[in-house]
Amino acid sequence: MDLVIRNAKVVSKEVTEVLDVGVRNGKVVKIGKIDGMASKEIDASGKFLLPGVIDVHTHIEQLSGDNLTCDDFSDATYAAAVGGTTSILTFVIQQKGKSPLESVSEKMVSAKEKMYIDYGFHIAFTDVNERTIAEIPELVNMGIKSIKVFMAFENSNLMVSDYDLIKLMEESRKYGALVGVHAENEDICVNATENLKEEGFTTLEHYYKSRPEIAELEATNRAITFAEDIDCPVYIFHLTSSKALSKIEEAQQRGVDVIAETCPHYLLLDKEEFESDDAYLKVMSPPLREKKDQDALWKAIKAGAIKIISTDHCPYTPEQKAVGKNNFTTIAPGIPGIQTLLPLIYSKGVASGKISINKMVEVLSYNPAQIFNLNNKGEVKVGYDADFVIFNPDTKQVIDKDYLKMKSGYSPFAGLELKGKVETTVLRGKIIYDQGKFVGQKGKGIYINRK
């Protein structure tokens, strides 16, 4: 065998067992007691062997309005690998006047030579018409089986109408594509923002009021209503609030195929962050909510109503963010997070007793692979890609400048001490990060055709 990992606590969504895992030609070929030698052996006694994390919500090399995210595909996937992520899905935003296929082709060319880990794409439709909708079958054939729709951000040329959303759902249903939504009611957000501006309340402590909970509640319910009527699944990106969650749970109980994700910042941070001196570094959309919402989200993860935790990695430098330091209407919304997903959820979810390590594997690896058709990934299983993380639960690390590899140079969780540490990341049988040393190769990440 090429690689044997011995005596590891191998974690699946159901159980944790001490086992050996053998790898040949990038695939898992044996799990159990393995005799004999391999080209490379690792003794993982006392450590967890986790399937590689799959981050399905990232914005890399993305232009939103006048704001270009600060990292490219190599920067982002380098940091991801350090944090135990071995596959990502990232967005292609269709630019006005371009076809979705044209937009995808440009992103593929840029990504091919830069990726350190495996990758796939979502397509975000912004210009919906008969010609662009007709490209859905070809997109699906290319393995791009997920379509995002923004129900907000009209001024940024991202928002589509309800008519267009319905048309996309109808067409996607025919070809087995999954439509996901950024669920915020544009009119509610615009009205709230205009009211705050008239009163002179545009500093960051007022930001969360500009995109109130009711905006997410209404848009989530509207997307569910369309999906239920059309009889198609719908994916809710970055769920933040207990009220919107209640609509999802009600729909799931009725048998509606509504899938929800949330993000570490909504689980661990709240609106009080907008009163801090570095509040400008913590502005994203939708905004942070209240502690009660955090509690509801954790409970929904444990119960299975929320299927995925992802990062919504949308990084800008502090200098880019500082443009809106004193006025939330001019800030670039988005925060970095691609490196810290696994460490945060283990430390603040598993080690703190909110969820089991098996549930963590389910929402970070297994469910992302199943829901988004990442074949042969998401599990430590014979025949599957040998994407692993060796995780030491008995060490600690601090999120500081020495730890962070993200090009943004900061994290909204800066200074936080975490329990547990990624020691080794393995991609298709090859070690790409080990004991603080990065040994991966740029361009070795493979495009995942999800058809």
CSV table of C-alpha atoms in Angstrom, one decimal:
chain,number,residue,atom,x,y,z
A,1,MET,CA,0.0,0.0,0.0
A,2,ASP,CA,1.0,3.6,-0.5
A,3,LEU,CA,-0.1,4.8,2.9
A,4,VAL,CA,-1.3,3.2,6.1
A,5,ILE,CA,-2.7,5.1,9.0
A,6,ARG,CA,-2.6,3.0,12.1
A,7,ASN,CA,-4.6,3.0,15.4
A,8,ALA,CA,-6.7,6.0,14.5
A,9,LYS,CA,-10.1,6.7,16.0
A,10,VAL,CA,-11.9,6.6,12.7
A,11,VAL,CA,-15.0,8.7,12.8
A,12,SER,CA,-18.2,8.2,10.6
A,13,LYS,CA,-21.6,9.8,11.0
A,14,GLU,CA,-22.7,6.8,13.1
A,15,VAL,CA,-19.7,5.5,15.1
A,16,THR,CA,-16.1,6.0,16.2
A,17,GLU,CA,-13.8,3.0,16.1
A,18,VAL,CA,-10.0,2.4,16.5
A,19,LEU,CA,-8.9,1.0,13.1
A,20,ASP,CA,-6.1,1.0,10.5
A,21,VAL,CA,-6.8,2.6,7.1
A,22,GLY,CA,-4.9,1.5,4.0
A,23,VAL,CA,-4.6,3.6,0.8
A,24,ARG,CA,-3.5,2.7,-2.7
A,25,ASN,CA,-3.6,4.9,-5.8
A,26,GLY,CA,-5.5,7.6,-4.0
A,27,LYS,CA,-8.3,5.4,-2.8
A,28,VAL,CA,-9.2,3.7,0.5
A,29,VAL,CA,-8.6,-0.1,-0.1
A,30,LYS,CA,-8.8,-1.5,3.4
A,31,ILE,CA,-10.2,-0.6,6.8
A,32,GLY,CA,-9.5,-2.8,9.9
A,33,LYS,CA,-6.4,-4.6,11.1
A,34,ILE,CA,-3.7,-4.2,8.4
A,35,ASP,CA,-0.6,-6.4,8.5
A,36,GLY,CA,2.6,-5.7,6.5
A,37,MET,CA,4.3,-2.5,5.5
A,38,ALA,CA,3.4,0.5,3.3
A,39,SER,CA,5.5,3.1,1.6
A,40,LYS,CA,4.4,5.6,4.2
A,41,GLU,CA,2.9,4.8,7.7
A,42,ILE,CA,1.5,7.1,10.3
A,43,ASP,CA,0.8,6.1,13.9
A,44,ALA,CA,-2.4,8.1,14.8
A,45,SER,CA,-2.9,6.6,18.3
A,46,GLY,CA,-5.1,8.7,20.4
A,47,LYS,CA,-6.1,10.9,17.4
A,48,PHE,CA,-9.2,11.2,15.3
A,49,LEU,CA,-9.2,10.2,11.6
A,50,LEU,CA,-11.9,12.4,10.0
A,51,PRO,CA,-13.0,12.4,6.4
A,52,GLY,CA,-11.8,15.6,4.7
A,53,VAL,CA,-14.0,18.6,5.2
A,54,ILE,CA,-16.1,19.8,2.3
A,55,ASP,CA,-16.8,23.5,2.3
A,56,VAL,CA,-19.7,24.1,-0.1
A,57,HIS,CA,-20.1,27.8,0.3
A,58,THR,CA,-17.1,29.9,-0.7
A,59,HIS,CA,-16.6,33.1,-2.8
A,60,ILE,CA,-13.2,33.2,-4.4
A,61,GLU,CA,-11.9,35.5,-7.2
A,62,GLN,CA,-15.4,37.1,-7.0
A,63,LEU,CA,-16.3,40.6,-8.0
A,64,SER,CA,-19.3,42.0,-6.2
A,65,GLY,CA,-20.1,45.6,-7.2
A,66,ASP,CA,-16.7,47.3,-7.0
A,67,ASN,CA,-15.3,44.8,-4.5
A,68,LEU,CA,-13.0,42.0,-5.5
A,69,THR,CA,-12.4,39.3,-2.9
A,70,CYS,CA,-8.8,39.4,-1.8
A,71,ASP,CA,-7.6,35.9,-2.4
A,72,ASP,CA,-7.2,33.8,-5.5
A,73,PHE,CA,-7.8,30.0,-5.8
A,74,SER,CA,-4.3,29.2,-4.7
A,75,ASP,CA,-4.4,31.5,-1.6
A,76,ALA,CA,-7.8,30.2,-0.6
A,77,THR,CA,-7.2,26.4,-1.0
A,78,TYR,CA,-3.8,26.7,0.7
A,79,ALA,CA,-5.5,28.0,3.8
A,80,ALA,CA,-8.3,25.5,3.4
A,81,ALA,CA,-5.9,22.6,3.5
A,82,VAL,CA,-4.2,23.9,6.6
A,83,GLY,CA,-7.6,23.8,8.3
A,84,GLY,CA,-8.5,20.2,7.2
A,85,THR,CA,-10.7,21.1,4.1
A,86,THR,CA,-10.0,18.9,1.1
A,87,SER,CA,-12.8,19.9,-1.2
A,88,ILE,CA,-14.7,23.1,-1.9
A,89,LEU,CA,-17.6,24.4,-3.9
A,90,THR,CA,-17.2,28.0,-5.0
A,91,PHE,CA,-19.5,30.4,-6.8
A,92,VAL,CA,-19.5,31.5,-10.4
A,93,ILE,CA,-21.5,34.7,-10.5
A,94,GLN,CA,-23.0,35.3,-14.0
A,95,GLN,CA,-22.1,38.8,-15.0
A,96,LYS,CA,-24.9,40.8,-16.7
A,97,GLY,CA,-24.7,40.3,-20.5
A,98,LYS,CA,-22.7,37.1,-20.2
A,99,SER,CA,-24.1,33.6,-20.5
A,100,PRO,CA,-23.8,31.3,-17.5
A,101,LEU,CA,-21.6,28.9,-19.6
A,102,GLU,CA,-19.3,31.7,-20.6
A,103,SER,CA,-18.9,32.8,-16.9
A,104,VAL,CA,-18.2,29.2,-15.9
A,105,SER,CA,-15.6,28.7,-18.6
A,106,GLU,CA,-13.7,31.7,-17.5
A,107,LYS,CA,-13.6,30.5,-13.9
A,108,MET,CA,-12.5,27.1,-14.9
A,109,VAL,CA,-9.5,28.4,-16.8
A,110,SER,CA,-8.5,30.5,-13.8
A,111,ALA,CA,-9.0,27.7,-11.3
A,112,LYS,CA,-7.3,24.8,-13.1
A,113,GLU,CA,-3.6,25.7,-12.4
A,114,LYS,CA,-4.1,27.1,-9.0
A,115,MET,CA,-6.1,24.6,-6.9
A,116,TYR,CA,-4.3,22.8,-4.0
A,117,ILE,CA,-7.5,20.8,-3.2
A,118,ASP,CA,-10.4,19.3,-5.2
A,119,TYR,CA,-13.2,21.7,-6.3
A,120,GLY,CA,-16.5,22.3,-8.0
A,121,PHE,CA,-18.8,25.2,-8.8
A,122,HIS,CA,-22.2,26.6,-8.2
A,123,ILE,CA,-23.6,28.9,-10.8
A,124,ALA,CA,-25.4,32.1,-9.6
A,125,PHE,CA,-27.9,33.4,-12.2
A,126,THR,CA,-28.3,37.1,-12.3
A,127,ASP,CA,-29.6,37.6,-15.8
A,128,VAL,CA,-32.5,35.2,-16.3
A,129,ASN,CA,-34.0,34.9,-19.8
A,130,GLU,CA,-35.0,32.3,-22.3
A,131,ARG,CA,-31.4,32.1,-23.6
A,132,THR,CA,-29.7,31.7,-20.3
A,133,ILE,CA,-32.3,29.2,-18.9
A,134,ALA,CA,-31.7,27.1,-22.0
A,135,GLU,CA,-28.1,26.5,-20.8
A,136,ILE,CA,-29.1,24.6,-17.6
A,137,PRO,CA,-28.9,21.1,-19.3
A,138,GLU,CA,-25.4,21.8,-20.4
A,139,LEU,CA,-24.4,23.1,-17.0
A,140,VAL,CA,-25.7,20.0,-15.4
A,141,ASN,CA,-23.9,17.9,-18.0
A,142,MET,CA,-20.7,19.7,-16.9
A,143,GLY,CA,-21.4,18.7,-13.3
A,144,ILE,CA,-22.6,22.0,-12.1
A,145,LYS,CA,-25.8,20.9,-10.5
A,146,SER,CA,-26.5,23.7,-8.1
A,147,ILE,CA,-27.9,27.1,-9.0
A,148,LYS,CA,-27.9,30.1,-6.6
A,149,VAL,CA,-30.4,32.9,-6.7
A,150,PHE,CA,-30.1,36.2,-4.7
A,151,MET,CA,-33.5,37.4,-3.4
A,152,ALA,CA,-31.7,40.7,-2.5
A,153,PHE,CA,-29.0,43.1,-3.6
A,154,GLU,CA,-30.8,44.7,-6.5
A,155,ASN,CA,-28.4,47.6,-6.6
A,156,SER,CA,-25.5,45.2,-7.0
A,157,ASN,CA,-27.1,43.6,-10.1
A,158,LEU,CA,-27.4,40.3,-8.2
A,159,MET,CA,-31.1,40.0,-7.4
A,160,VAL,CA,-33.6,38.2,-9.6
A,161,SER,CA,-37.4,38.5,-9.5
A,162,ASP,CA,-39.8,35.9,-8.1
A,163,TYR,CA,-40.8,35.2,-11.7
A,164,ASP,CA,-37.2,34.3,-12.6
A,165,LEU,CA,-36.8,32.3,-9.4
A,166,ILE,CA,-39.9,30.2,-10.3
A,167,LYS,CA,-38.7,29.7,-13.8
A,168,LEU,CA,-35.3,28.5,-12.6
A,169,MET,CA,-37.0,26.1,-10.2
A,170,GLU,CA,-39.2,24.7,-12.9
A,171,GLU,CA,-36.4,24.2,-15.3
A,172,SER,CA,-33.9,22.9,-12.7
A,173,ARG,CA,-36.5,20.3,-11.6
A,174,LYS,CA,-36.5,18.8,-15.1
A,175,TYR,CA,-32.7,18.2,-15.0
A,176,GLY,CA,-32.0,17.3,-11.4
A,177,ALA,CA,-30.3,20.6,-10.4
A,178,LEU,CA,-30.7,22.1,-6.9
A,179,VAL,CA,-31.7,25.7,-6.6
A,180,GLY,CA,-30.4,27.6,-3.5
A,181,VAL,CA,-31.3,31.0,-2.3
A,182,HIS,CA,-29.8,33.9,-0.5
A,183,ALA,CA,-33.0,34.6,1.5
A,184,GLU,CA,-33.6,38.2,2.3
A,185,ASN,CA,-36.5,40.4,1.3
A,186,GLU,CA,-35.0,43.3,-0.7
A,187,ASP,CA,-37.8,45.8,-0.1
A,188,ILE,CA,-37.7,45.2,3.7
A,189,CYS,CA,-33.9,45.7,3.7
A,190,VAL,CA,-34.1,48.9,1.6
A,191,ASN,CA,-36.8,50.4,3.7
A,192,ALA,CA,-35.0,49.6,6.9
A,193,THR,CA,-31.8,51.1,5.6
A,194,GLU,CA,-33.5,54.3,4.3
A,195,ASN,CA,-35.1,54.8,7.7
A,196,LEU,CA,-31.8,54.5,9.5
A,197,LYS,CA,-30.1,56.9,7.0
A,198,GLU,CA,-32.9,59.5,7.6
A,199,GLU,CA,-32.3,59.2,11.3
A,200,GLY,CA,-28.5,59.5,10.9
A,201,PHE,CA,-27.9,55.9,12.2
A,202,THR,CA,-25.4,54.6,9.8
A,203,THR,CA,-22.6,53.6,12.1
A,204,LEU,CA,-21.9,49.9,12.5
A,205,GLU,CA,-23.8,49.3,15.7
A,206,HIS,CA,-27.0,49.9,13.7
A,207,TYR,CA,-26.0,47.5,10.8
A,208,TYR,CA,-28.0,44.5,12.0
A,209,LYS,CA,-31.2,46.7,12.0
A,210,SER,CA,-30.7,47.4,8.2
A,211,ARG,CA,-31.2,43.7,7.4
A,212,PRO,CA,-33.8,42.7,10.0
A,213,GLU,CA,-34.8,39.2,10.9
A,214,ILE,CA,-38.2,39.6,9.2
A,215,ALA,CA,-36.4,40.0,5.9
A,216,GLU,CA,-34.9,36.6,6.2
A,217,LEU,CA,-38.1,35.1,7.6
A,218,GLU,CA,-40.3,36.4,4.7
A,219,ALA,CA,-37.8,35.4,1.9
A,220,THR,CA,-37.2,32.0,3.4
A,221,ASN,CA,-40.9,31.3,3.6
A,222,ARG,CA,-41.5,32.6,0.0
A,223,ALA,CA,-38.8,30.3,-1.4
A,224,ILE,CA,-40.2,27.4,0.5
A,225,THR,CA,-43.7,28.2,-0.8
A,226,PHE,CA,-42.5,28.2,-4.4
A,227,ALA,CA,-40.6,25.0,-3.9
A,228,GLU,CA,-43.5,23.2,-2.4
A,229,ASP,CA,-45.8,24.3,-5.2
A,230,ILE,CA,-43.4,23.3,-7.9
A,231,ASP,CA,-42.4,20.1,-6.0
A,232,CYS,CA,-38.7,20.7,-6.2
A,233,PRO,CA,-36.0,20.8,-3.5
A,234,VAL,CA,-34.7,24.2,-2.3
A,235,TYR,CA,-31.4,25.0,-0.4
A,236,ILE,CA,-31.3,27.8,2.1
A,237,PHE,CA,-27.8,29.3,2.3
A,238,HIS,CA,-26.4,30.8,5.5
A,239,LEU,CA,-29.4,30.5,7.8
A,240,THR,CA,-29.1,32.9,10.8
A,241,SER,CA,-32.4,33.2,12.7
A,242,SER,CA,-34.7,31.1,14.8
A,243,LYS,CA,-37.8,32.5,13.1
A,244,ALA,CA,-36.7,31.6,9.6
A,245,LEU,CA,-35.6,28.2,11.1
A,246,SER,CA,-39.1,27.6,12.3
A,247,LYS,CA,-40.5,28.0,8.8
A,248,ILE,CA,-37.9,25.4,7.6
A,249,GLU,CA,-38.8,23.0,10.3
A,250,GLU,CA,-42.5,23.3,9.6
A,251,ALA,CA,-42.0,22.7,5.9
A,252,GLN,CA,-39.8,19.7,6.6
A,253,GLN,CA,-42.5,18.2,8.7
A,254,ARG,CA,-44.9,18.6,5.8
A,255,GLY,CA,-42.5,16.7,3.6
A,256,VAL,CA,-41.1,19.6,1.7
A,257,ASP,CA,-37.5,19.0,0.6
A,258,VAL,CA,-35.9,22.1,2.1
A,259,ILE,CA,-32.2,21.9,3.0
A,260,ALA,CA,-30.6,24.4,5.3
A,261,GLU,CA,-27.0,25.3,6.1
A,262,THR,CA,-25.6,27.7,8.6
A,263,CYS,CA,-22.1,29.1,9.3
A,264,PRO,CA,-19.7,29.3,12.3
A,265,HIS,CA,-20.1,33.0,12.7
A,266,TYR,CA,-23.9,32.7,13.2
A,267,LEU,CA,-23.2,29.9,15.8
A,268,LEU,CA,-20.5,31.7,17.7
A,269,LEU,CA,-20.9,35.4,17.3
A,270,ASP,CA,-23.9,37.8,17.9
A,271,LYS,CA,-24.9,41.4,17.1
A,272,GLU,CA,-22.9,42.8,20.1
A,273,GLU,CA,-19.9,42.4,17.9
A,274,PHE,CA,-21.1,45.4,15.9
A,275,GLU,CA,-20.4,47.5,18.9
A,276,SER,CA,-16.7,46.6,19.1
A,277,ASP,CA,-13.8,48.7,17.8
A,278,ASP,CA,-13.2,46.2,15.0
A,279,ALA,CA,-16.8,45.8,14.0
A,280,TYR,CA,-16.1,46.7,10.4
A,281,LEU,CA,-14.2,43.4,10.1
A,282,LYS,CA,-17.3,41.4,11.2
A,283,VAL,CA,-19.9,42.7,8.7
A,284,MET,CA,-21.5,40.1,6.5
A,285,SER,CA,-24.9,39.6,5.0
A,286,PRO,CA,-27.2,38.5,6.5
A,287,PRO,CA,-25.9,40.1,9.7
A,288,LEU,CA,-25.2,38.5,13.1
A,289,ARG,CA,-28.3,37.9,15.2
A,290,GLU,CA,-28.9,37.3,19.0
A,291,LYS,CA,-27.7,34.6,21.4
A,292,LYS,CA,-31.1,33.0,21.3
A,293,ASP,CA,-30.7,32.4,17.6
A,294,GLN,CA,-27.3,30.7,18.2
A,295,ASP,CA,-29.0,28.3,20.6
A,296,ALA,CA,-31.8,27.5,18.2
A,297,LEU,CA,-29.3,26.8,15.4
A,298,TRP,CA,-27.2,24.4,17.4
A,299,LYS,CA,-30.3,22.5,18.5
A,300,ALA,CA,-31.4,22.3,14.8
A,301,ILE,CA,-28.0,20.9,13.8
A,302,LYS,CA,-28.2,18.2,16.5
A,303,ALA,CA,-31.8,17.4,15.5
A,304,GLY,CA,-31.0,17.2,11.8
A,305,ALA,CA,-33.1,20.2,10.6
A,306,ILE,CA,-29.8,22.0,9.5
A,307,LYS,CA,-27.8,19.6,7.3
A,308,ILE,CA,-24.6,21.5,6.6
A,309,ILE,CA,-22.2,24.0,8.2
A,310,SER,CA,-20.1,25.9,5.7
A,311,THR,CA,-18.1,29.1,5.9
A,312,ASP,CA,-19.5,31.6,3.4
A,313,HIS,CA,-15.8,32.6,2.9
A,314,CYS,CA,-15.9,36.0,1.3
A,315,PRO,CA,-12.7,37.7,2.2
A,316,TYR,CA,-11.5,41.2,2.0
A,317,THR,CA,-8.4,42.8,3.5
A,318,PRO,CA,-8.8,45.1,6.5
A,319,GLU,CA,-8.0,48.0,4.2
A,320,GLN,CA,-10.9,47.0,1.9
A,321,LYS,CA,-13.3,46.7,4.8
A,322,ALA,CA,-12.1,50.0,6.4
A,323,VAL,CA,-13.8,52.0,3.6
A,324,GLY,CA,-17.1,51.4,5.5
A,325,LYS,CA,-15.6,51.6,9.0
A,326,ASN,CA,-17.9,54.5,10.0
A,327,ASN,CA,-20.8,53.9,7.5
A,328,PHE,CA,-22.3,50.4,7.0
A,329,THR,CA,-23.9,51.5,3.7
A,330,THR,CA,-20.4,51.7,2.1
A,331,ILE,CA,-18.8,48.5,3.5
A,332,ALA,CA,-18.0,45.4,1.6
A,333,PRO,CA,-20.1,42.6,3.3
A,334,GLY,CA,-18.2,39.4,3.8
A,335,ILE,CA,-15.7,37.8,6.1
A,336,PRO,CA,-12.9,35.2,5.8
A,337,GLY,CA,-13.3,31.7,7.2
A,338,ILE,CA,-12.1,28.9,4.9
A,339,GLN,CA,-9.2,27.9,7.3
A,340,THR,CA,-11.1,27.8,10.5
A,341,LEU,CA,-14.3,25.7,9.8
A,342,LEU,CA,-13.2,22.4,11.4
A,343,PRO,CA,-11.2,23.8,14.3
A,344,LEU,CA,-14.1,26.1,15.3
A,345,ILE,CA,-16.8,23.5,15.1
A,346,TYR,CA,-14.8,20.9,16.9
A,347,SER,CA,-13.7,23.2,19.7
A,348,LYS,CA,-17.0,25.1,20.2
A,349,GLY,CA,-19.4,22.4,19.1
A,350,VAL,CA,-18.0,19.0,19.9
A,351,ALA,CA,-15.6,19.8,22.8
A,352,SER,CA,-18.2,22.0,24.4
A,353,GLY,CA,-20.9,19.2,24.3
A,354,LYS,CA,-23.3,20.9,21.8
A,355,ILE,CA,-22.9,18.1,19.2
A,356,SER,CA,-21.2,14.8,18.9
A,357,ILE,CA,-18.1,14.3,16.8
A,358,ASN,CA,-20.2,12.0,14.6
A,359,LYS,CA,-22.7,14.8,14.0
A,360,MET,CA,-19.8,17.1,13.1
A,361,VAL,CA,-18.6,14.6,10.5
A,362,GLU,CA,-22.1,14.4,9.1
A,363,VAL,CA,-22.6,18.2,8.7
A,364,LEU,CA,-19.0,19.0,7.5
A,365,SER,CA,-18.3,16.0,5.3
A,366,TYR,CA,-21.0,13.4,4.7
A,367,ASN,CA,-24.0,15.6,4.1
A,368,PRO,CA,-22.1,18.0,1.8
A,369,ALA,CA,-21.0,15.1,-0.3
A,370,GLN,CA,-24.5,13.5,-0.5
A,371,ILE,CA,-26.4,16.7,-1.1
A,372,PHE,CA,-24.1,18.1,-3.8
A,373,ASN,CA,-23.2,14.9,-5.6
A,374,LEU,CA,-19.5,14.8,-4.6
A,375,ASN,CA,-19.1,11.2,-5.5
A,376,ASN,CA,-16.6,9.1,-3.5
A,377,LYS,CA,-16.1,11.8,-0.9
A,378,GLY,CA,-17.4,12.6,2.6
A,379,GLU,CA,-16.6,9.2,4.2
A,380,VAL,CA,-13.7,7.1,5.3
A,381,LYS,CA,-14.9,4.1,3.2
A,382,VAL,CA,-13.4,1.4,1.0
A,383,GLY,CA,-13.5,2.6,-2.6
A,384,TYR,CA,-13.7,6.3,-1.7
A,385,ASP,CA,-11.1,9.0,-2.2
A,386,ALA,CA,-8.5,8.9,0.6
A,387,ASP,CA,-9.3,12.5,1.8
A,388,PHE,CA,-8.5,12.6,5.5
A,389,VAL,CA,-7.7,14.8,8.5
A,390,ILE,CA,-5.7,13.5,11.4
A,391,PHE,CA,-7.0,15.6,14.3
A,392,ASN,CA,-5.4,15.8,17.7
A,393,PRO,CA,-8.0,16.6,20.4
A,394,ASP,CA,-5.5,16.9,23.2
A,395,THR,CA,-3.7,20.1,22.0
A,396,LYS,CA,-4.7,23.7,21.9
A,397,GLN,CA,-4.1,26.5,19.4
A,398,VAL,CA,-4.9,30.2,19.3
A,399,ILE,CA,-6.3,31.9,16.2
A,400,ASP,CA,-3.5,34.5,15.7
A,401,LYS,CA,-1.3,35.8,12.9
A,402,ASP,CA,1.1,32.9,13.2
A,403,TYR,CA,-1.7,30.4,12.7
A,404,LEU,CA,-3.7,32.2,10.0
A,405,LYS,CA,-2.8,31.6,6.4
A,406,MET,CA,-5.8,33.3,4.8
A,407,LYS,CA,-4.8,36.3,2.6
A,408,SER,CA,-7.2,38.6,4.4
A,409,GLY,CA,-4.7,38.4,7.3
A,410,TYR,CA,-7.3,38.4,9.9
A,411,SER,CA,-10.2,36.4,11.3
A,412,PRO,CA,-13.3,37.6,13.1
A,413,PHE,CA,-12.4,34.9,15.7
A,414,ALA,CA,-8.9,36.4,16.4
A,415,GLY,CA,-7.5,35.7,19.8
A,416,LEU,CA,-9.9,32.7,20.4
A,417,GLU,CA,-8.2,29.7,22.0
A,418,LEU,CA,-9.3,26.4,20.4
A,419,LYS,CA,-9.3,22.9,21.7
A,420,GLY,CA,-7.9,20.4,19.2
A,421,LYS,CA,-5.7,20.9,16.2
A,422,VAL,CA,-5.4,19.7,12.6
A,423,GLU,CA,-2.1,17.8,12.4
A,424,THR,CA,-2.2,16.2,8.9
A,425,THR,CA,-4.4,16.7,5.8
A,426,VAL,CA,-4.4,14.0,3.1
A,427,LEU,CA,-5.8,14.6,-0.4
A,428,ARG,CA,-6.4,11.4,-2.4
A,429,GLY,CA,-3.7,9.6,-0.5
A,430,LYS,CA,-1.1,12.4,-0.7
A,431,ILE,CA,-0.1,14.3,2.4
A,432,ILE,CA,-0.5,18.0,1.6
A,433,TYR,CA,-0.2,19.4,5.2
A,434,ASP,CA,1.7,17.8,8.0
A,435,GLN,CA,2.7,19.1,11.5
A,436,GLY,CA,2.8,22.7,10.5
A,437,LYS,CA,4.5,22.2,7.2
A,438,PHE,CA,2.6,22.7,3.9
A,439,VAL,CA,3.7,20.2,1.2
A,440,GLY,CA,0.9,20.3,-1.3
A,441,GLN,CA,1.3,21.2,-4.9
A,442,LYS,CA,-0.5,24.0,-6.7
A,443,GLY,CA,-2.6,22.7,-9.6
A,444,LYS,CA,-3.0,19.2,-8.1
A,445,GLY,CA,-6.6,19.9,-7.1
A,446,ILE,CA,-9.0,18.1,-9.4
A,447,TYR,CA,-12.3,19.4,-10.8
A,448,ILE,CA,-15.2,17.4,-9.5
A,449,ASN,CA,-17.8,16.7,-12.1
A,450,ARG,CA,-20.9,16.3,-10.0
A,451,LYS,CA,-23.2,14.7,-12.6
